mmCIF file of C-alpha atoms in Angstrom:
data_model
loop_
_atom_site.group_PDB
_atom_site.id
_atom_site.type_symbol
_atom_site.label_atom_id
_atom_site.label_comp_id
_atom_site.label_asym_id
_atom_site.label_seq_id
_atom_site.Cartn_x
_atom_site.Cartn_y
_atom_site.Cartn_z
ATOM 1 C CA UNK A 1 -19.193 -20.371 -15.644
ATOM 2 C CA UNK A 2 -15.238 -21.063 -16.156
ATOM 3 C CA UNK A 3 -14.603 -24.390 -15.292
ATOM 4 C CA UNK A 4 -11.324 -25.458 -17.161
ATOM 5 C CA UNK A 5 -8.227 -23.761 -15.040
ATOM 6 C CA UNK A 6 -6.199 -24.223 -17.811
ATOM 7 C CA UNK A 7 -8.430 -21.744 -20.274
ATOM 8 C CA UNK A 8 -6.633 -19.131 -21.906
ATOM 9 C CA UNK A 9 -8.873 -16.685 -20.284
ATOM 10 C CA UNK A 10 -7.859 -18.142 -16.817
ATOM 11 C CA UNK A 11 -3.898 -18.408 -17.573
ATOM 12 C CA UNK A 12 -4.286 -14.785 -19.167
ATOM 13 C CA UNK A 13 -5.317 -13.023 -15.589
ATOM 14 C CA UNK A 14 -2.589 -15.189 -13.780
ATOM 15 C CA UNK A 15 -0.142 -13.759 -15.160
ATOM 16 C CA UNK A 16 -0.983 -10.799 -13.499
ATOM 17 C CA UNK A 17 0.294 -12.370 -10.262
ATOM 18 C CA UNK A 18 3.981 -11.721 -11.905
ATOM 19 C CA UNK A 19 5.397 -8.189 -11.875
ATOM 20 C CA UNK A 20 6.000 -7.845 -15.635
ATOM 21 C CA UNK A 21 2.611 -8.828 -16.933
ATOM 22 C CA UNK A 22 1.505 -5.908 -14.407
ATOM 23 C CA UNK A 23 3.877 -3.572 -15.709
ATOM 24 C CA UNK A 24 2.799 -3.985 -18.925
ATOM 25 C CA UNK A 25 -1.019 -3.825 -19.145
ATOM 26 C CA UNK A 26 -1.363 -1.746 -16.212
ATOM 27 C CA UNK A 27 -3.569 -4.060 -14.310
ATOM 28 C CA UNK A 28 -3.442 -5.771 -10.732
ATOM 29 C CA UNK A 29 -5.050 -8.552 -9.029
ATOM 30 C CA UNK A 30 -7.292 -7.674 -5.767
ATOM 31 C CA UNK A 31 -8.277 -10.894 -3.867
ATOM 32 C CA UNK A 32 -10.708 -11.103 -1.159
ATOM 33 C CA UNK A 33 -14.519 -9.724 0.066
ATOM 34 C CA UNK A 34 -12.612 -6.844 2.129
ATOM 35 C CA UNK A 35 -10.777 -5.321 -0.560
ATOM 36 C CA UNK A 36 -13.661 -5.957 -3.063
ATOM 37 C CA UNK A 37 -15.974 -3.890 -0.851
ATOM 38 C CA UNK A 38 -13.327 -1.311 -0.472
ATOM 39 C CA UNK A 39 -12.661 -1.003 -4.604
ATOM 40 C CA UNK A 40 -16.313 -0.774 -4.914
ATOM 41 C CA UNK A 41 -16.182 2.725 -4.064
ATOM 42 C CA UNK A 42 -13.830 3.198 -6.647
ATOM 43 C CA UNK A 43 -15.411 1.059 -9.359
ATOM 44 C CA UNK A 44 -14.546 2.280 -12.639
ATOM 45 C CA UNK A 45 -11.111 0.654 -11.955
ATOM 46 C CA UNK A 46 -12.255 -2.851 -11.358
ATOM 47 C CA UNK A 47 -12.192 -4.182 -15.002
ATOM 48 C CA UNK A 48 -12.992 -7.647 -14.422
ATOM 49 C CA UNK A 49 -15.213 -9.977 -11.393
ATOM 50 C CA UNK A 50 -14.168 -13.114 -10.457
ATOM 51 C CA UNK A 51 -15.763 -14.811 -7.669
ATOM 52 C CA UNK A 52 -17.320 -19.569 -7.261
ATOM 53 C CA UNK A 53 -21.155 -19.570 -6.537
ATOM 54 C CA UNK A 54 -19.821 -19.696 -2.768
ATOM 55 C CA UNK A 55 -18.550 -16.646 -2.294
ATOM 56 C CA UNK A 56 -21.570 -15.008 -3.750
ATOM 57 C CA UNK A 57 -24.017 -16.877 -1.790
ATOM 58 C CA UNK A 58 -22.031 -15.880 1.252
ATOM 59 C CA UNK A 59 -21.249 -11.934 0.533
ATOM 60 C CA UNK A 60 -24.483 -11.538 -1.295
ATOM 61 C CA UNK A 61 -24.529 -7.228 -0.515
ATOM 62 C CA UNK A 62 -21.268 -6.990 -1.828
ATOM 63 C CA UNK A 63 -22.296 -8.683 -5.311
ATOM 64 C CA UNK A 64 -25.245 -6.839 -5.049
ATOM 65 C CA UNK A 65 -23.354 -3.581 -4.975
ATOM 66 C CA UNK A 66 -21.708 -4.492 -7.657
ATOM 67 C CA UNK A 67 -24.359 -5.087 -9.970
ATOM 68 C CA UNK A 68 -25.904 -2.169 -8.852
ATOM 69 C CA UNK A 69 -22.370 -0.296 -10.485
ATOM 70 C CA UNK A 70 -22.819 -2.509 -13.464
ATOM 71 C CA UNK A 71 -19.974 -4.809 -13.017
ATOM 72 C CA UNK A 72 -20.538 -7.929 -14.080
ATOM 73 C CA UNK A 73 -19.499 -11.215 -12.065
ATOM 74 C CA UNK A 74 -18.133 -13.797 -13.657
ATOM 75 C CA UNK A 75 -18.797 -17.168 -11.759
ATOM 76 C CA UNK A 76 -15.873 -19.362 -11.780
ATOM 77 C CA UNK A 77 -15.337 -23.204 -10.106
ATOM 78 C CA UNK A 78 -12.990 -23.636 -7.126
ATOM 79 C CA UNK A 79 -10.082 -25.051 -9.342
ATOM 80 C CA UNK A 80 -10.146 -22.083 -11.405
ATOM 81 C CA UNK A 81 -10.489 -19.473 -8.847
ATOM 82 C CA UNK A 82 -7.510 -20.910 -7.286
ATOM 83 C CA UNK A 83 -5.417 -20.524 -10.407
ATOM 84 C CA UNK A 84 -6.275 -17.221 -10.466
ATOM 85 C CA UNK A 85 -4.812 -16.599 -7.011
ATOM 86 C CA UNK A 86 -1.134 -16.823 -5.430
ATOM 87 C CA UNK A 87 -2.427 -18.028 -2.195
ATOM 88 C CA UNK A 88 -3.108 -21.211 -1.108
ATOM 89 C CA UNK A 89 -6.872 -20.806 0.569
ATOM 90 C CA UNK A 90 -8.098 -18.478 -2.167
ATOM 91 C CA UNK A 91 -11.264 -16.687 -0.485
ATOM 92 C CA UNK A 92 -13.903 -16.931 -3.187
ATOM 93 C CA UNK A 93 -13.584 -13.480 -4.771
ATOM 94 C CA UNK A 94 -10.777 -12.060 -7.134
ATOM 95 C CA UNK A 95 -10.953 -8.520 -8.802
ATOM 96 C CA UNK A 96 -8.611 -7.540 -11.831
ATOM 97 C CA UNK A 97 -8.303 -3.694 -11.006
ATOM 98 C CA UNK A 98 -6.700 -0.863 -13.036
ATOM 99 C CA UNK A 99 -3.505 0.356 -11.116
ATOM 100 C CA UNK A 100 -4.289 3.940 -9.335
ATOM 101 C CA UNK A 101 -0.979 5.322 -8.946
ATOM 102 C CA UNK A 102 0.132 9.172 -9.324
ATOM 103 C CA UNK A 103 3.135 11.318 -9.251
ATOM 104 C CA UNK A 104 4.954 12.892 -6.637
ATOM 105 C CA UNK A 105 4.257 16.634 -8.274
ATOM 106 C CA UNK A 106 0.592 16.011 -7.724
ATOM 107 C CA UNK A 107 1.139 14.504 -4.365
ATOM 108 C CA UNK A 108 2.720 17.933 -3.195
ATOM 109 C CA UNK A 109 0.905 20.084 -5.175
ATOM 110 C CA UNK A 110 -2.069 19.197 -2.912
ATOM 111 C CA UNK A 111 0.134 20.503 -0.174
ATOM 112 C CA UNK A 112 0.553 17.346 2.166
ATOM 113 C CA UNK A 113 1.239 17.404 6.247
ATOM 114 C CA UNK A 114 1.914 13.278 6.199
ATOM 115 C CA UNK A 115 3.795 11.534 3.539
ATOM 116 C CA UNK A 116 4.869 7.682 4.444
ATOM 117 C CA UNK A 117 7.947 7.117 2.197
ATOM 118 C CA UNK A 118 9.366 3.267 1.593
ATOM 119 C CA UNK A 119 12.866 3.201 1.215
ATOM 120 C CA UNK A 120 14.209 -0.051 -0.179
ATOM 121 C CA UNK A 121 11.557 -1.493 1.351
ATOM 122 C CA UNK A 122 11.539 -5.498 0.142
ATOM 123 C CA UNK A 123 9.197 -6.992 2.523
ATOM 124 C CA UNK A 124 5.273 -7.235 1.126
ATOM 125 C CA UNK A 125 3.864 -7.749 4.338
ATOM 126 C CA UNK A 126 5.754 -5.156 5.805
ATOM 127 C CA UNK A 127 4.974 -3.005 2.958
ATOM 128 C CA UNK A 128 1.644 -3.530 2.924
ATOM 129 C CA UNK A 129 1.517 -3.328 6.603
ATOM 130 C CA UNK A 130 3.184 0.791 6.859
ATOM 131 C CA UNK A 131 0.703 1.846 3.988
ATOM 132 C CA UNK A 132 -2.752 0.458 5.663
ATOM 133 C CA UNK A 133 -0.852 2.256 8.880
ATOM 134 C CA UNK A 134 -0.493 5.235 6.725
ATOM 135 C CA UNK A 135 -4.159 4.854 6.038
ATOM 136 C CA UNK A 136 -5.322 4.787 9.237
ATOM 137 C CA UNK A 137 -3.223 7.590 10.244
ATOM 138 C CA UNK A 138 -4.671 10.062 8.014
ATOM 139 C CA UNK A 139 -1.377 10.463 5.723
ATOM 140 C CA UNK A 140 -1.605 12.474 2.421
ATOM 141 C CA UNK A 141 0.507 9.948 0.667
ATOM 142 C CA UNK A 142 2.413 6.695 0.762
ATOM 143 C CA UNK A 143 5.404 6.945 -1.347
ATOM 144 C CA UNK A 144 7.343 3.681 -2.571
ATOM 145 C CA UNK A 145 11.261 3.893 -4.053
ATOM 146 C CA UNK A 146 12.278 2.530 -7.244
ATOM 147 C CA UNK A 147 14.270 -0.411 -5.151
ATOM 148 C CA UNK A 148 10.599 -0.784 -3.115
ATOM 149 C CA UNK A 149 8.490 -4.076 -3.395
ATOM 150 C CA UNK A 150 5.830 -3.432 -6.034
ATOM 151 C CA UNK A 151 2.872 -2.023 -4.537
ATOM 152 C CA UNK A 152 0.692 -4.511 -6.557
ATOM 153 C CA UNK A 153 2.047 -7.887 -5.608
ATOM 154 C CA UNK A 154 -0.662 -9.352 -4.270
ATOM 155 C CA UNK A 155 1.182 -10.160 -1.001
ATOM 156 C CA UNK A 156 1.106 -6.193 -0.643
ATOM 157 C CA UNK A 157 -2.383 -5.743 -1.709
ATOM 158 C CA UNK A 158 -3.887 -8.084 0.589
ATOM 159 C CA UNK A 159 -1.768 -6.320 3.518
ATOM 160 C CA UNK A 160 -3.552 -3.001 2.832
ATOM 161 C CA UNK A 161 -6.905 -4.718 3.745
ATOM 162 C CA UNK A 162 -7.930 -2.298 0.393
ATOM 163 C CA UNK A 163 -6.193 0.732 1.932
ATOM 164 C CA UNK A 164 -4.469 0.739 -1.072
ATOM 165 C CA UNK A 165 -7.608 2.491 -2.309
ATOM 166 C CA UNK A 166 -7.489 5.331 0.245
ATOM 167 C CA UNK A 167 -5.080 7.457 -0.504
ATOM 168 C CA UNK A 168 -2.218 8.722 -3.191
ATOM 169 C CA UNK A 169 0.377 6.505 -4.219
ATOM 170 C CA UNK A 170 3.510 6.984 -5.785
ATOM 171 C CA UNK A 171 5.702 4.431 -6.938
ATOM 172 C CA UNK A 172 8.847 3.673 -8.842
ATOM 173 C CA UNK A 173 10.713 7.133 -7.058
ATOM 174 C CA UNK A 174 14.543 7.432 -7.287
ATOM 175 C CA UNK A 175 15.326 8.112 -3.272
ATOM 176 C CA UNK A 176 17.485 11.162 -3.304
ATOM 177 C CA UNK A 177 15.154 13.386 -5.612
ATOM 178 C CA UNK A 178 12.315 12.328 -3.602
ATOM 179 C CA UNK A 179 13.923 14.236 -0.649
ATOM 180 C CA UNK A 180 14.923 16.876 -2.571
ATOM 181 C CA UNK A 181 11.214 17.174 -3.796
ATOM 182 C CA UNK A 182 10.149 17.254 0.060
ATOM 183 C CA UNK A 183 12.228 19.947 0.970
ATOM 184 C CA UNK A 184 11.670 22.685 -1.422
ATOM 185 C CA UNK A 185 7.738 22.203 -0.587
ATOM 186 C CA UNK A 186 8.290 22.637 2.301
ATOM 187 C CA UNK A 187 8.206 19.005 4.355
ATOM 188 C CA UNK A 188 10.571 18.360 7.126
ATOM 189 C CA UNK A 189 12.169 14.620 6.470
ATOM 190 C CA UNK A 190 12.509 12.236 9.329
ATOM 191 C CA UNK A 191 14.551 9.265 8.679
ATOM 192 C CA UNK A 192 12.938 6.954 11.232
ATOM 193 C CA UNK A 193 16.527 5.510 12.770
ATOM 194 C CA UNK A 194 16.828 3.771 15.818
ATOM 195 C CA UNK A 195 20.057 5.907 16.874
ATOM 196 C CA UNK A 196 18.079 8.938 16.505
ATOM 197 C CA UNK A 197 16.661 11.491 18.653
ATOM 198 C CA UNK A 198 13.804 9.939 20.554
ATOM 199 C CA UNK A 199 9.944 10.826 19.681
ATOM 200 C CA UNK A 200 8.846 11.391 23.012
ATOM 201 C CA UNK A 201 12.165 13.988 22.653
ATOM 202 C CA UNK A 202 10.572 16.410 20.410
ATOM 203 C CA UNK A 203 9.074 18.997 20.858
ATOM 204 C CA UNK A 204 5.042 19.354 19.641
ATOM 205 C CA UNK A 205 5.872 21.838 16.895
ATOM 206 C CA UNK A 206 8.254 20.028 15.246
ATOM 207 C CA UNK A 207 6.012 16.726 15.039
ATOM 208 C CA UNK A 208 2.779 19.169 14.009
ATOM 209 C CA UNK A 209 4.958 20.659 11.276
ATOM 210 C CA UNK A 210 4.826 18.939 7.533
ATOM 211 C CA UNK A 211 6.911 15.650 7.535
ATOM 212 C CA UNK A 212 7.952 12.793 5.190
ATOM 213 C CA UNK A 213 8.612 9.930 7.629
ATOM 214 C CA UNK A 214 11.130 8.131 5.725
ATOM 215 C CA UNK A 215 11.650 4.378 6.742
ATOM 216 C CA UNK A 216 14.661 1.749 5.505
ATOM 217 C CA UNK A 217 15.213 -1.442 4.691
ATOM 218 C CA UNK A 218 14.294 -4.249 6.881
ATOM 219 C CA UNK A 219 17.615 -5.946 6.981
ATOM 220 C CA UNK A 220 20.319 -3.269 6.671
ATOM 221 C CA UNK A 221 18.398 0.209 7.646
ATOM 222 C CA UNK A 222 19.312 3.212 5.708
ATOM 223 C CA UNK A 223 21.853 3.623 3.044
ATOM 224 C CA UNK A 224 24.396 6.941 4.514
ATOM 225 C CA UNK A 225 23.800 8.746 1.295
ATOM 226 C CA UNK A 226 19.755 8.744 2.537
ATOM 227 C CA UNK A 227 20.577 9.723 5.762
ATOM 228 C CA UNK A 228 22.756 12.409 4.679
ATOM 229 C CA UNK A 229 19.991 14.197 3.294
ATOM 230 C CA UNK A 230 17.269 13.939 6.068
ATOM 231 C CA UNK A 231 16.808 16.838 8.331
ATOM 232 C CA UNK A 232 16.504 14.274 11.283
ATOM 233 C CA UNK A 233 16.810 10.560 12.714
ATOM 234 C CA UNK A 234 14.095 9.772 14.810
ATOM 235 C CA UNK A 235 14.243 6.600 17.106
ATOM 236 C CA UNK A 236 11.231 4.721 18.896
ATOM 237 C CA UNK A 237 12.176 4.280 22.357
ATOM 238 C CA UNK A 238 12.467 0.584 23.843
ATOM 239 C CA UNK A 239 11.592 0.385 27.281
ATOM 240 C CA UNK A 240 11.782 -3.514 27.583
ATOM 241 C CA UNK A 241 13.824 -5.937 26.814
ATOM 242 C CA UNK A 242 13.241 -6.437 22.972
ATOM 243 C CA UNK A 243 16.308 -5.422 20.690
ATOM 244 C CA UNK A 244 14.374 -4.011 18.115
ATOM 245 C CA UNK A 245 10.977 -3.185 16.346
ATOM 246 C CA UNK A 246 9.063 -4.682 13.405
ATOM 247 C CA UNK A 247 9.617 -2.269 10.830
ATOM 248 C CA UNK A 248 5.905 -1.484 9.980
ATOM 249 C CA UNK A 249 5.156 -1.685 13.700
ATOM 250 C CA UNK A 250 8.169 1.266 14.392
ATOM 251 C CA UNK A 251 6.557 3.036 11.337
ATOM 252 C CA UNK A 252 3.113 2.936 12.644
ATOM 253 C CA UNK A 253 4.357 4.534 15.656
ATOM 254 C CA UNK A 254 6.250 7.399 13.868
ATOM 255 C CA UNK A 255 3.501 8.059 11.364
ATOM 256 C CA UNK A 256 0.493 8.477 14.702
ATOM 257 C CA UNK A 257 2.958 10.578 16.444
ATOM 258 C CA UNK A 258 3.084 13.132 13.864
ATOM 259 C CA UNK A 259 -0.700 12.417 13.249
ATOM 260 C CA UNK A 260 -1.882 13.082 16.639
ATOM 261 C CA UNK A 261 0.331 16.370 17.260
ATOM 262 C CA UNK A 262 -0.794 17.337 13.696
ATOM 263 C CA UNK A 263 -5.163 16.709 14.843
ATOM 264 C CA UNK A 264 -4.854 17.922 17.855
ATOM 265 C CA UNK A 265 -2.410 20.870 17.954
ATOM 266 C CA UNK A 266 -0.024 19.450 20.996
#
């Protein structure tokens, strides 16, 4: 069992909490039983098991599991398990996963019909929030721009509730070739706008066709060169008093209403 929280072993996987030390050994930090038991489906990219005598006492199918994939657990003291996390109520269990990301040329050559694309997107909770949405939705892809929050800050990653494991990702995507991409295979691009036309507007064969919701920044919106480019702005209508949407509430309602035109052909 680790027990000192200053171990080099211990300080060496929280450094992973900082971008850099990501980008260079191409490893993240998954914290938490929920995305643990979604990973587990994917386990040759868990690399290394965290997890204190309580949480394994408490989840004790979800350690089983992963003994049964032969990855070993390695039992760690409160103190430690909490230096291993950026949270402040750590819950017991903390993964060190192998990052899953792929490029846009395989995303399209698998011929998408729903592609969630993060513009500027700085928020993690937000971020987070649009790509579990995407999940849910039955997207091909969630997309993140080069100015995007990294997709494996752990505020993101516990957002996704281990959707991150779901579906494509592609990260680190200058804006305008991204577009440019979507458009010569094919994929209409909605820039989802609130001055836009409105979704209940459109007509069902333009929300069943191939899109690339595209959604801004949650401060300023869209940058005019991005919204140059897009074949449409597309506004959620506001029918009460509230000035304006959460962005990753606004983009879960853009993504289900191409979702539901696209599943059930109206």
């Amino acid at each position: 069992m680790l027990t000192d929280p200053k171990a080099t072993k211990v300080r060496g996987v929280a450094k992973l909490t900082k971008k850099d030390a990501r980008s260079s050994t191409g490893l993240f930090l998954l914290e938490g039983p929920q995305g643990l038991k979604e990973a587990l489906e994917r386990p040759r990219l868990i690399v290394e098991l965290y997890a204190t005598e309580e949480a394994v006492s408490r989840y004790p199918e979800l350690f089983d599991r992963a003994e049964s994939k032969r990855i070993q657990v390695q039992l760690v003291t409160e103190p430690v398990l909490k230096a291993l996390s950026d949270t402040t109520t750590p819950q017991g269990v903390v993964a060190v996963c192998e990052q899953l990301d792929v490029s846009l040329d395989d995303v399209l050559e698998a011929k998408p019909t729903l592609i969630a694309f993060l513009a500027n997107i700085r928020d993690p909770g937000n971020a987070g929030t649009v790509l579990r949405a995407a999940d849910a939705a039955g997207a091909d892809a969630v997309i993140f721009s080069s100015n995007s929050v990294d997709v494996y800050n752990p505020k993101v990653v516990r957002s996704t509730t281990g959707s991150i494991f779901h579906l494509p990702i592609v990260i680190d995507i200058d804006i305008e070739t991204a577009i440019e991409k979507f458009k010569a295979a094919g994929i209409q691009v909605f820039a989802a706008n609130g001055g836009g036309e409105q979704i209940p507007d459109l007509k069902p064969e333009v929300l069943q066709a191939p899109t690339a919701w595209v959604f801004g920044n949650e401060a300023w919106g869209f940058e005019q060169s991005t919204l140059d480019q897009v074949d449409r702005e597309v506004a959620v209508p506001l029918y009460g008093a509230a000035e304006s949407l959460n962005l990753a509430t606004a983009a879960s309602i853009c993504l289900y209403a191409s979702a539901f035109a696209q599943n059930t052909g109206a």
